[in-house]
Structure formats: structure tokens, C-alpha cells
Amino acid sequence: MKTQFEIPGALVEKLHAAKHVVVLTGAGVSAESGVPTFREAQTGLWAQYDPQELATPQAFRRNPQLVWEWYAWRRELVSQAQPNPGHLALVELAKFVPQLTLITQNVDGLHQRAGSQNVVCLHGNIMETKCFDHDHPISHWPPTEAVPPTCPTCGSLLRPNVVWFGESLPMMALNTAVSAADSCDLFLAIGTSALVHPAASLPLRAVEHGATLVEINPQATPLTRWADFTLNGPAGVVLPALLKRLQA
Ligand code: OAD
């Protein structure tokens, strides 16, 4: 992984001057906590599956047991994982700027566990469960051998409360994210491949409205050509370094 980066003085000045900073995170921010990203090769038990082919309503209809078990595995990973220095630096960054809106595509809750407030979750929460047919939120169900279990209210299959490909994002979260992107003066895109819309459109909206775009990612993405500053390195290293420069 490429870790060559330097923090430009001009970026530090922009951050000092910013009134509203928006941060959009993707799976890369949790990679250093041991939660695998979606578009990098999986290892072990699940190496033969493409996550993009498991995270759809069609996949669930076809093979609910497989999809439930894949999420159960991810849920277990997430519950063992701890926030990393990247998550923690974002908590501190919020204290440095007059307003910070943290938007995440991640369903792992690690920003919240690190201490970030008012996190805008675009893709749901892997720790929550709902039913497939009616979206009934379900926190408990009777012990059963069935995989997946069924909804105690309507009998349909239970599924994780995450947004799958082809499904709508939670409207309130999306509205908050769009208006923050349209009104911020600096937008940080961190650890996202910027391939999944509408989340991937947010940085471009910010640029159209005149914001400075900063990307933190060891790899280039479709956003890179629009970025005013690109920091090529892992979020858990780059964000603490950025914070240190701000505090200097
Ligand atoms: P991806 O897996 O598509 O992309 C992860 C990005 O993180 C890549 O660009 C990597 O280069 C970068 N990356 C890896 N390690 C990193 C590190 N240590 N620090 C910083 N960046 C790092 O994940 P997302 O962009 O989050 O949606 O994917 C978007 C959505 O697609 C997900 O929310 C999920 C997925 O399917 C749904 O499930 C609806």
C-alpha cells in the first residue's frame, strides 16, 4: 500500500479557514480496523463470493441463507473490531472547525463508537434487523433453527437493516447529506471507491458549489481528477498526520 504523502500547507490553511467541512467515508476508513472493503479481494471462507453479488434483494430472494450468513460473518467481524486512529482523528477534527458533517456509507457503527456525533448513515446499520416484506424493525425473535429466522410480526424472512443495490437510501439521511454537500466549503472524501451513487455524487455536488475537494485514499478513484488535494495513503495514518499539522 502506497504511504507516500505530504500534507500541503495550502490544505492546512483551507482547513483553518473552513466554516463547514463535510466528510464522506467509505469502507477504506474501516480497513485498518480489520473490516474488509467491498471491492478488494476477500480472503478465507468468503473469497469465492463477490460482495456486490450478495448485497442485493435478488441475491437474498435466490439464496437467503447465504446472504444472511455472509452478513452474520460481517456482523461478527464488526463486533470484534475497534475504531482505528482514522476514526479517532475525525472526532478531533470536528472540534477544530465551526461545523462538520460526517456522512458515511459504512454500516459498521465504528464512527459512532469512536465518539463522532450526528453521523449521517446513508447505507443503514449492520447491527439492526428488519423483515424483508414490510421493513418491520425487529430486535428480538424466538430461538429457531431457521436461517434466516422469520419476522415475529408478519412471518416474512429477516434481513439486515442495510441498503442493498437497487434499494432507496433513507430519505432523511440523503437530504441531510445533499444539503451539507451543497453548502460546505471543504469536502473530504475518505476511503471510498466513489463508484456507488448517490453517495459518489456528493463530492461532485460540493465541487459544483465551489467547495475545495480533498481525497484520502491509497488508490486513485473517479474523484481523483476533481480533487484539489490528494493524499495517497491509509486513512489511519493520513488523518492523524493532518490533525497534527492543524494542531501545530
Ligand atoms: P469500496 O470497497 O468500493 O472501496 C474502498 C476504498 O477504500 C477503495 O478506494 C480503496 O482504495 C480504499 N482504501 C482501502 N484501504 C484504505 C485505507 N486504509 N485508507 C483509506 N482508503 C482505503 O467501498 P465503498 O466505496 O465504501 O454499499 O463502497 C461503497 C458502497 O458499495 C458500500 O457502502 C456498499 C458497497 O457495496 C452497499 O452495501 C449498498
mmCIF file of C-alpha atoms and ligand atoms in Angstrom:
data_model
loop_
_atom_site.group_PDB
_atom_site.id
_atom_site.type_symbol
_atom_site.label_atom_id
_atom_site.label_comp_id
_atom_site.label_asym_id
_atom_site.label_seq_id
_atom_site.Cartn_x
_atom_site.Cartn_y
_atom_site.Cartn_z
ATOM 1 C CA MET A 1 0.000 0.000 0.000
ATOM 2 C CA LYS A 2 1.355 3.425 -1.003
ATOM 3 C CA THR A 3 2.076 5.551 2.058
ATOM 4 C CA GLN A 4 3.951 8.436 0.441
ATOM 5 C CA PHE A 5 2.110 11.645 1.137
ATOM 6 C CA GLU A 6 2.759 15.077 2.482
ATOM 7 C CA ILE A 7 0.302 17.496 3.995
ATOM 8 C CA PRO A 8 0.387 20.667 1.878
ATOM 9 C CA GLY A 9 0.478 23.960 3.792
ATOM 10 C CA ALA A 10 -2.272 25.267 1.497
ATOM 11 C CA LEU A 11 -4.584 22.478 2.702
ATOM 12 C CA VAL A 12 -3.901 23.320 6.339
ATOM 13 C CA GLU A 13 -4.787 26.962 5.571
ATOM 14 C CA LYS A 14 -8.015 25.910 3.830
ATOM 15 C CA LEU A 15 -8.999 23.807 6.824
ATOM 16 C CA HIS A 16 -8.280 26.660 9.221
ATOM 17 C CA ALA A 17 -10.464 28.968 7.127
ATOM 18 C CA ALA A 18 -13.309 26.488 6.525
ATOM 19 C CA LYS A 19 -16.692 27.206 8.077
ATOM 20 C CA HIS A 20 -18.412 23.944 7.152
ATOM 21 C CA VAL A 21 -16.467 20.774 6.441
ATOM 22 C CA VAL A 22 -18.203 17.691 5.061
ATOM 23 C CA VAL A 23 -16.563 14.293 5.414
ATOM 24 C CA LEU A 24 -17.741 11.319 3.345
ATOM 25 C CA THR A 25 -16.292 7.978 4.376
ATOM 26 C CA GLY A 26 -16.333 4.564 2.737
ATOM 27 C CA ALA A 27 -15.142 1.095 3.617
ATOM 28 C CA GLY A 28 -11.461 2.159 3.409
ATOM 29 C CA VAL A 29 -11.712 4.093 6.672
ATOM 30 C CA SER A 30 -12.515 0.830 8.486
ATOM 31 C CA ALA A 31 -9.954 -1.306 6.639
ATOM 32 C CA GLU A 32 -7.352 -0.691 9.335
ATOM 33 C CA SER A 33 -9.874 -1.917 11.928
ATOM 34 C CA GLY A 34 -9.927 -5.268 10.124
ATOM 35 C CA VAL A 35 -13.272 -4.833 8.344
ATOM 36 C CA PRO A 36 -12.779 -5.857 4.701
ATOM 37 C CA THR A 37 -13.689 -3.370 1.974
ATOM 38 C CA PHE A 38 -16.168 -4.326 -0.737
ATOM 39 C CA ARG A 39 -14.109 -4.082 -3.890
ATOM 40 C CA GLU A 40 -10.825 -5.575 -2.751
ATOM 41 C CA ALA A 41 -10.251 -9.325 -2.805
ATOM 42 C CA GLN A 42 -11.847 -11.200 0.069
ATOM 43 C CA THR A 43 -9.918 -13.869 1.870
ATOM 44 C CA GLY A 44 -10.779 -17.094 3.664
ATOM 45 C CA LEU A 45 -14.265 -18.515 3.790
ATOM 46 C CA TRP A 46 -15.859 -15.884 1.597
ATOM 47 C CA ALA A 47 -13.095 -15.469 -1.009
ATOM 48 C CA GLN A 48 -15.169 -17.141 -3.720
ATOM 49 C CA TYR A 49 -18.041 -14.641 -3.422
ATOM 50 C CA ASP A 50 -18.314 -11.154 -4.842
ATOM 51 C CA PRO A 51 -19.821 -8.897 -2.152
ATOM 52 C CA GLN A 52 -21.582 -6.890 -4.842
ATOM 53 C CA GLU A 53 -23.468 -10.026 -5.788
ATOM 54 C CA LEU A 54 -24.523 -10.753 -2.216
ATOM 55 C CA ALA A 55 -25.742 -7.250 -1.367
ATOM 56 C CA THR A 56 -28.910 -7.256 -3.463
ATOM 57 C CA PRO A 57 -32.573 -8.138 -2.893
ATOM 58 C CA GLN A 58 -32.300 -10.562 -5.825
ATOM 59 C CA ALA A 59 -29.442 -12.439 -4.114
ATOM 60 C CA PHE A 60 -31.497 -12.627 -0.938
ATOM 61 C CA ARG A 61 -34.528 -13.974 -2.782
ATOM 62 C CA ARG A 62 -32.333 -16.508 -4.560
ATOM 63 C CA ASN A 63 -30.427 -17.705 -1.526
ATOM 64 C CA PRO A 64 -31.496 -16.050 1.749
ATOM 65 C CA GLN A 65 -29.381 -18.412 3.844
ATOM 66 C CA LEU A 66 -26.170 -17.487 2.003
ATOM 67 C CA VAL A 67 -26.818 -13.750 2.291
ATOM 68 C CA TRP A 68 -27.856 -13.980 5.962
ATOM 69 C CA GLU A 69 -24.707 -15.976 6.776
ATOM 70 C CA TRP A 70 -22.449 -13.538 4.929
ATOM 71 C CA TYR A 71 -23.904 -10.656 6.944
ATOM 72 C CA ALA A 72 -23.675 -12.701 10.155
ATOM 73 C CA TRP A 73 -19.951 -13.133 9.409
ATOM 74 C CA ARG A 74 -19.507 -9.390 8.747
ATOM 75 C CA ARG A 75 -21.512 -8.573 11.884
ATOM 76 C CA GLU A 76 -19.184 -10.768 13.906
ATOM 77 C CA LEU A 77 -16.115 -9.040 12.385
ATOM 78 C CA VAL A 78 -17.591 -5.639 13.146
ATOM 79 C CA SER A 79 -18.382 -6.531 16.733
ATOM 80 C CA GLN A 80 -14.759 -7.629 17.260
ATOM 81 C CA ALA A 81 -13.367 -4.535 15.500
ATOM 82 C CA GLN A 82 -12.227 -1.369 17.238
ATOM 83 C CA PRO A 83 -12.202 2.191 15.871
ATOM 84 C CA ASN A 84 -8.766 2.992 14.425
ATOM 85 C CA PRO A 85 -6.706 6.226 14.503
ATOM 86 C CA GLY A 86 -8.552 7.448 11.395
ATOM 87 C CA HIS A 87 -11.957 7.258 13.119
ATOM 88 C CA LEU A 88 -10.493 8.918 16.215
ATOM 89 C CA ALA A 89 -8.868 11.751 14.223
ATOM 90 C CA LEU A 90 -12.270 12.581 12.709
ATOM 91 C CA VAL A 91 -13.714 13.008 16.226
ATOM 92 C CA GLU A 92 -10.943 15.535 16.924
ATOM 93 C CA LEU A 93 -11.317 17.250 13.552
ATOM 94 C CA ALA A 94 -14.921 18.074 14.456
ATOM 95 C CA LYS A 95 -13.593 20.158 17.373
ATOM 96 C CA PHE A 96 -11.391 22.203 15.040
ATOM 97 C CA VAL A 97 -13.942 23.519 12.587
ATOM 98 C CA PRO A 98 -17.106 25.544 13.218
ATOM 99 C CA GLN A 99 -19.297 22.875 11.592
ATOM 100 C CA LEU A 100 -18.522 19.324 10.483
ATOM 101 C CA THR A 101 -20.994 16.930 8.884
ATOM 102 C CA LEU A 102 -19.817 13.330 8.873
ATOM 103 C CA ILE A 103 -21.547 11.221 6.234
ATOM 104 C CA THR A 104 -20.732 7.529 5.983
ATOM 105 C CA GLN A 105 -21.535 4.709 3.605
ATOM 106 C CA ASN A 106 -20.337 2.279 6.259
ATOM 107 C CA VAL A 107 -22.784 0.156 8.202
ATOM 108 C CA ASP A 108 -20.283 -0.825 10.926
ATOM 109 C CA GLY A 109 -21.004 1.904 13.502
ATOM 110 C CA LEU A 110 -17.271 2.476 14.096
ATOM 111 C CA HIS A 111 -17.517 6.283 13.746
ATOM 112 C CA GLN A 112 -20.194 6.343 16.438
ATOM 113 C CA ARG A 113 -18.155 4.029 18.664
ATOM 114 C CA ALA A 114 -15.132 6.325 18.206
ATOM 115 C CA GLY A 115 -17.262 9.211 19.519
ATOM 116 C CA SER A 116 -18.422 11.052 16.383
ATOM 117 C CA GLN A 117 -21.788 12.758 16.861
ATOM 118 C CA ASN A 118 -24.742 13.009 14.465
ATOM 119 C CA VAL A 119 -23.265 10.622 11.902
ATOM 120 C CA VAL A 120 -25.333 10.598 8.715
ATOM 121 C CA CYS A 121 -25.639 6.898 7.795
ATOM 122 C CA LEU A 122 -26.508 6.528 4.127
ATOM 123 C CA HIS A 123 -26.488 2.727 3.946
ATOM 124 C CA GLY A 124 -28.033 1.642 7.261
ATOM 125 C CA ASN A 125 -26.657 -0.300 10.209
ATOM 126 C CA ILE A 126 -25.495 -3.905 10.087
ATOM 127 C CA MET A 127 -26.336 -4.448 13.762
ATOM 128 C CA GLU A 128 -30.025 -3.814 13.108
ATOM 129 C CA THR A 129 -32.501 -6.297 11.655
ATOM 130 C CA LYS A 130 -35.771 -5.792 9.797
ATOM 131 C CA CYS A 131 -38.112 -8.006 7.822
ATOM 132 C CA PHE A 132 -37.860 -8.392 4.081
ATOM 133 C CA ASP A 133 -41.508 -7.823 3.173
ATOM 134 C CA HIS A 134 -42.532 -4.895 5.385
ATOM 135 C CA ASP A 135 -39.363 -3.353 6.862
ATOM 136 C CA HIS A 136 -40.620 -4.106 10.404
ATOM 137 C CA PRO A 137 -37.699 -3.279 12.707
ATOM 138 C CA ILE A 138 -37.052 -6.402 14.786
ATOM 139 C CA SER A 139 -34.691 -6.567 17.748
ATOM 140 C CA HIS A 140 -35.656 -9.991 19.131
ATOM 141 C CA TRP A 141 -37.090 -13.162 17.708
ATOM 142 C CA PRO A 142 -37.848 -16.554 19.253
ATOM 143 C CA PRO A 143 -34.973 -19.080 19.186
ATOM 144 C CA THR A 144 -35.116 -21.015 15.916
ATOM 145 C CA GLU A 145 -33.103 -23.342 13.706
ATOM 146 C CA ALA A 146 -34.293 -21.454 10.647
ATOM 147 C CA VAL A 147 -31.690 -19.428 8.718
ATOM 148 C CA PRO A 148 -32.714 -16.693 8.305
ATOM 149 C CA PRO A 149 -35.257 -16.504 11.103
ATOM 150 C CA THR A 150 -38.704 -15.106 10.335
ATOM 151 C CA CYS A 151 -40.444 -11.934 11.442
ATOM 152 C CA PRO A 152 -42.497 -12.412 14.631
ATOM 153 C CA THR A 153 -44.963 -9.817 13.287
ATOM 154 C CA CYS A 154 -45.616 -10.902 9.678
ATOM 155 C CA GLY A 155 -43.712 -14.158 9.130
ATOM 156 C CA SER A 156 -41.504 -12.875 6.290
ATOM 157 C CA LEU A 157 -37.757 -13.502 6.323
ATOM 158 C CA LEU A 158 -35.489 -11.341 8.457
ATOM 159 C CA ARG A 159 -32.619 -9.420 6.863
ATOM 160 C CA PRO A 160 -30.041 -6.853 7.961
ATOM 161 C CA ASN A 161 -31.115 -3.197 8.030
ATOM 162 C CA VAL A 162 -28.691 -2.164 5.305
ATOM 163 C CA VAL A 163 -29.296 -0.631 1.907
ATOM 164 C CA TRP A 164 -28.784 -3.080 -0.942
ATOM 165 C CA PHE A 165 -28.093 -2.287 -4.595
ATOM 166 C CA GLY A 166 -31.282 -1.157 -6.248
ATOM 167 C CA GLU A 167 -32.872 -0.017 -2.958
ATOM 168 C CA SER A 168 -33.584 3.559 -1.889
ATOM 169 C CA LEU A 169 -31.445 5.317 0.661
ATOM 170 C CA PRO A 170 -33.106 6.563 3.878
ATOM 171 C CA MET A 171 -34.654 9.830 2.744
ATOM 172 C CA MET A 172 -33.761 11.976 5.769
ATOM 173 C CA ALA A 173 -30.118 10.911 5.707
ATOM 174 C CA LEU A 174 -29.869 11.546 1.976
ATOM 175 C CA ASN A 175 -31.487 15.001 2.250
ATOM 176 C CA THR A 176 -29.127 15.968 5.069
ATOM 177 C CA ALA A 177 -26.142 14.743 3.048
ATOM 178 C CA VAL A 178 -27.168 16.599 -0.104
ATOM 179 C CA SER A 179 -27.772 19.907 1.638
ATOM 180 C CA ALA A 180 -24.465 19.598 3.530
ATOM 181 C CA ALA A 181 -22.620 18.882 0.252
ATOM 182 C CA ASP A 182 -24.276 21.889 -1.395
ATOM 183 C CA SER A 183 -23.367 24.290 1.390
ATOM 184 C CA CYS A 184 -19.909 23.209 2.624
ATOM 185 C CA ASP A 185 -16.678 24.975 1.774
ATOM 186 C CA LEU A 186 -14.427 21.919 2.107
ATOM 187 C CA PHE A 187 -15.283 18.297 1.316
ATOM 188 C CA LEU A 188 -13.115 15.363 2.417
ATOM 189 C CA ALA A 189 -13.697 12.044 0.622
ATOM 190 C CA ILE A 190 -12.019 9.280 2.584
ATOM 191 C CA GLY A 191 -11.621 5.588 1.747
ATOM 192 C CA THR A 192 -14.321 5.343 -0.871
ATOM 193 C CA SER A 193 -14.018 3.974 -4.390
ATOM 194 C CA ALA A 194 -16.656 6.592 -5.366
ATOM 195 C CA LEU A 195 -18.430 4.116 -7.600
ATOM 196 C CA VAL A 196 -21.770 3.808 -5.829
ATOM 197 C CA HIS A 197 -24.338 6.547 -6.327
ATOM 198 C CA PRO A 198 -25.913 8.641 -4.930
ATOM 199 C CA ALA A 199 -23.103 8.778 -2.306
ATOM 200 C CA ALA A 200 -20.474 9.197 -5.027
ATOM 201 C CA SER A 201 -22.287 12.258 -6.406
ATOM 202 C CA LEU A 202 -21.943 14.187 -3.148
ATOM 203 C CA PRO A 203 -18.304 15.296 -3.637
ATOM 204 C CA LEU A 204 -19.105 16.387 -7.190
ATOM 205 C CA ARG A 205 -22.070 18.453 -5.974
ATOM 206 C CA ALA A 206 -19.751 20.102 -3.453
ATOM 207 C CA VAL A 207 -17.241 20.930 -6.214
ATOM 208 C CA GLU A 208 -20.029 22.388 -8.367
ATOM 209 C CA HIS A 209 -20.965 24.619 -5.450
ATOM 210 C CA GLY A 210 -17.386 25.868 -5.144
ATOM 211 C CA ALA A 211 -16.036 23.684 -2.309
ATOM 212 C CA THR A 212 -12.444 22.508 -2.082
ATOM 213 C CA LEU A 213 -12.253 18.724 -2.596
ATOM 214 C CA VAL A 214 -9.731 16.648 -0.668
ATOM 215 C CA GLU A 215 -9.326 12.923 -1.244
ATOM 216 C CA ILE A 216 -7.634 10.484 1.144
ATOM 217 C CA ASN A 217 -7.118 7.065 -0.434
ATOM 218 C CA PRO A 218 -4.088 4.923 -1.278
ATOM 219 C CA GLN A 219 -5.578 4.359 -4.758
ATOM 220 C CA ALA A 220 -6.873 6.696 -7.450
ATOM 221 C CA THR A 221 -10.651 6.846 -7.917
ATOM 222 C CA PRO A 222 -13.001 8.632 -10.335
ATOM 223 C CA LEU A 223 -12.888 11.552 -7.880
ATOM 224 C CA THR A 224 -9.141 12.000 -8.087
ATOM 225 C CA ARG A 225 -9.255 14.204 -11.172
ATOM 226 C CA TRP A 226 -11.635 16.605 -9.419
ATOM 227 C CA ALA A 227 -9.666 16.772 -6.174
ATOM 228 C CA ASP A 228 -7.777 19.934 -5.220
ATOM 229 C CA PHE A 229 -5.670 17.881 -2.812
ATOM 230 C CA THR A 230 -4.985 14.134 -2.966
ATOM 231 C CA LEU A 231 -3.367 12.397 -0.018
ATOM 232 C CA ASN A 232 -2.274 8.924 -1.135
ATOM 233 C CA GLY A 233 -2.151 6.849 1.995
ATOM 234 C CA PRO A 234 -4.195 4.910 4.519
ATOM 235 C CA ALA A 235 -6.741 6.963 6.454
ATOM 236 C CA GLY A 236 -5.384 5.697 9.791
ATOM 237 C CA VAL A 237 -2.030 7.343 9.005
ATOM 238 C CA VAL A 238 -3.031 10.372 6.918
ATOM 239 C CA LEU A 239 -5.817 11.683 9.187
ATOM 240 C CA PRO A 240 -3.715 11.750 12.385
ATOM 241 C CA ALA A 241 -0.917 13.469 10.405
ATOM 242 C CA LEU A 242 -3.382 16.052 9.101
ATOM 243 C CA LEU A 243 -4.704 16.657 12.594
ATOM 244 C CA LYS A 244 -1.186 17.085 13.958
ATOM 245 C CA ARG A 245 -0.499 19.798 11.363
ATOM 246 C CA LEU A 246 -3.739 21.563 12.312
ATOM 247 C CA GLN A 247 -2.831 21.464 15.976
ATOM 248 C CA ALA A 248 0.720 22.773 15.363
HETATM 249 P P1 OAD B 1 -15.105 0.045 -1.693
HETATM 250 O O1 OAD B 1 -14.725 -1.304 -1.217
HETATM 251 O O2 OAD B 1 -15.746 0.165 -3.020
HETATM 252 O O3 OAD B 1 -13.828 0.976 -1.738
HETATM 253 C C1 OAD B 1 -12.925 1.041 -0.658
HETATM 254 C C2 OAD B 1 -11.945 2.148 -0.968
HETATM 255 O O4 OAD B 1 -11.111 2.295 0.174
HETATM 256 C C3 OAD B 1 -11.011 1.859 -2.159
HETATM 257 O O5 OAD B 1 -10.974 3.009 -2.993
HETATM 258 C C4 OAD B 1 -9.653 1.617 -1.513
HETATM 259 O O6 OAD B 1 -8.574 2.075 -2.322
HETATM 260 C C5 OAD B 1 -9.775 2.457 -0.254
HETATM 261 N N1 OAD B 1 -8.940 2.022 0.868
HETATM 262 C C6 OAD B 1 -8.509 0.779 1.190
HETATM 263 N N2 OAD B 1 -7.806 0.793 2.325
HETATM 264 C C7 OAD B 1 -7.799 2.093 2.750
HETATM 265 C C8 OAD B 1 -7.245 2.757 3.884
HETATM 266 N N3 OAD B 1 -6.566 2.109 4.821
HETATM 267 N N4 OAD B 1 -7.439 4.101 3.986
HETATM 268 C C9 OAD B 1 -8.130 4.784 3.042
HETATM 269 N N5 OAD B 1 -8.672 4.200 1.957
HETATM 270 C C10 OAD B 1 -8.512 2.878 1.818
HETATM 271 O O7 OAD B 1 -16.002 0.694 -0.528
HETATM 272 P P2 OAD B 1 -17.047 1.905 -0.613
HETATM 273 O O8 OAD B 1 -16.559 2.994 -1.506
HETATM 274 O O9 OAD B 1 -17.387 2.225 0.782
HETATM 275 O O10 OAD B 1 -22.856 -0.373 -0.298
HETATM 276 O O11 OAD B 1 -18.267 1.193 -1.289
HETATM 277 C C11 OAD B 1 -19.459 1.900 -1.420
HETATM 278 C C12 OAD B 1 -20.627 1.003 -1.192
HETATM 279 O O12 OAD B 1 -20.556 -0.133 -2.052
HETATM 280 C C13 OAD B 1 -20.682 0.385 0.192
HETATM 281 O O13 OAD B 1 -21.273 1.226 1.140
HETATM 282 C C14 OAD B 1 -21.518 -0.809 -0.031
HETATM 283 C C15 OAD B 1 -20.836 -1.317 -1.268
HETATM 284 O O14 OAD B 1 -21.477 -2.228 -1.994
HETATM 285 C C16 OAD B 1 -23.875 -1.155 -0.031
HETATM 286 O O15 OAD B 1 -23.770 -2.225 0.543
HETATM 287 C C17 OAD B 1 -25.167 -0.562 -0.520
#
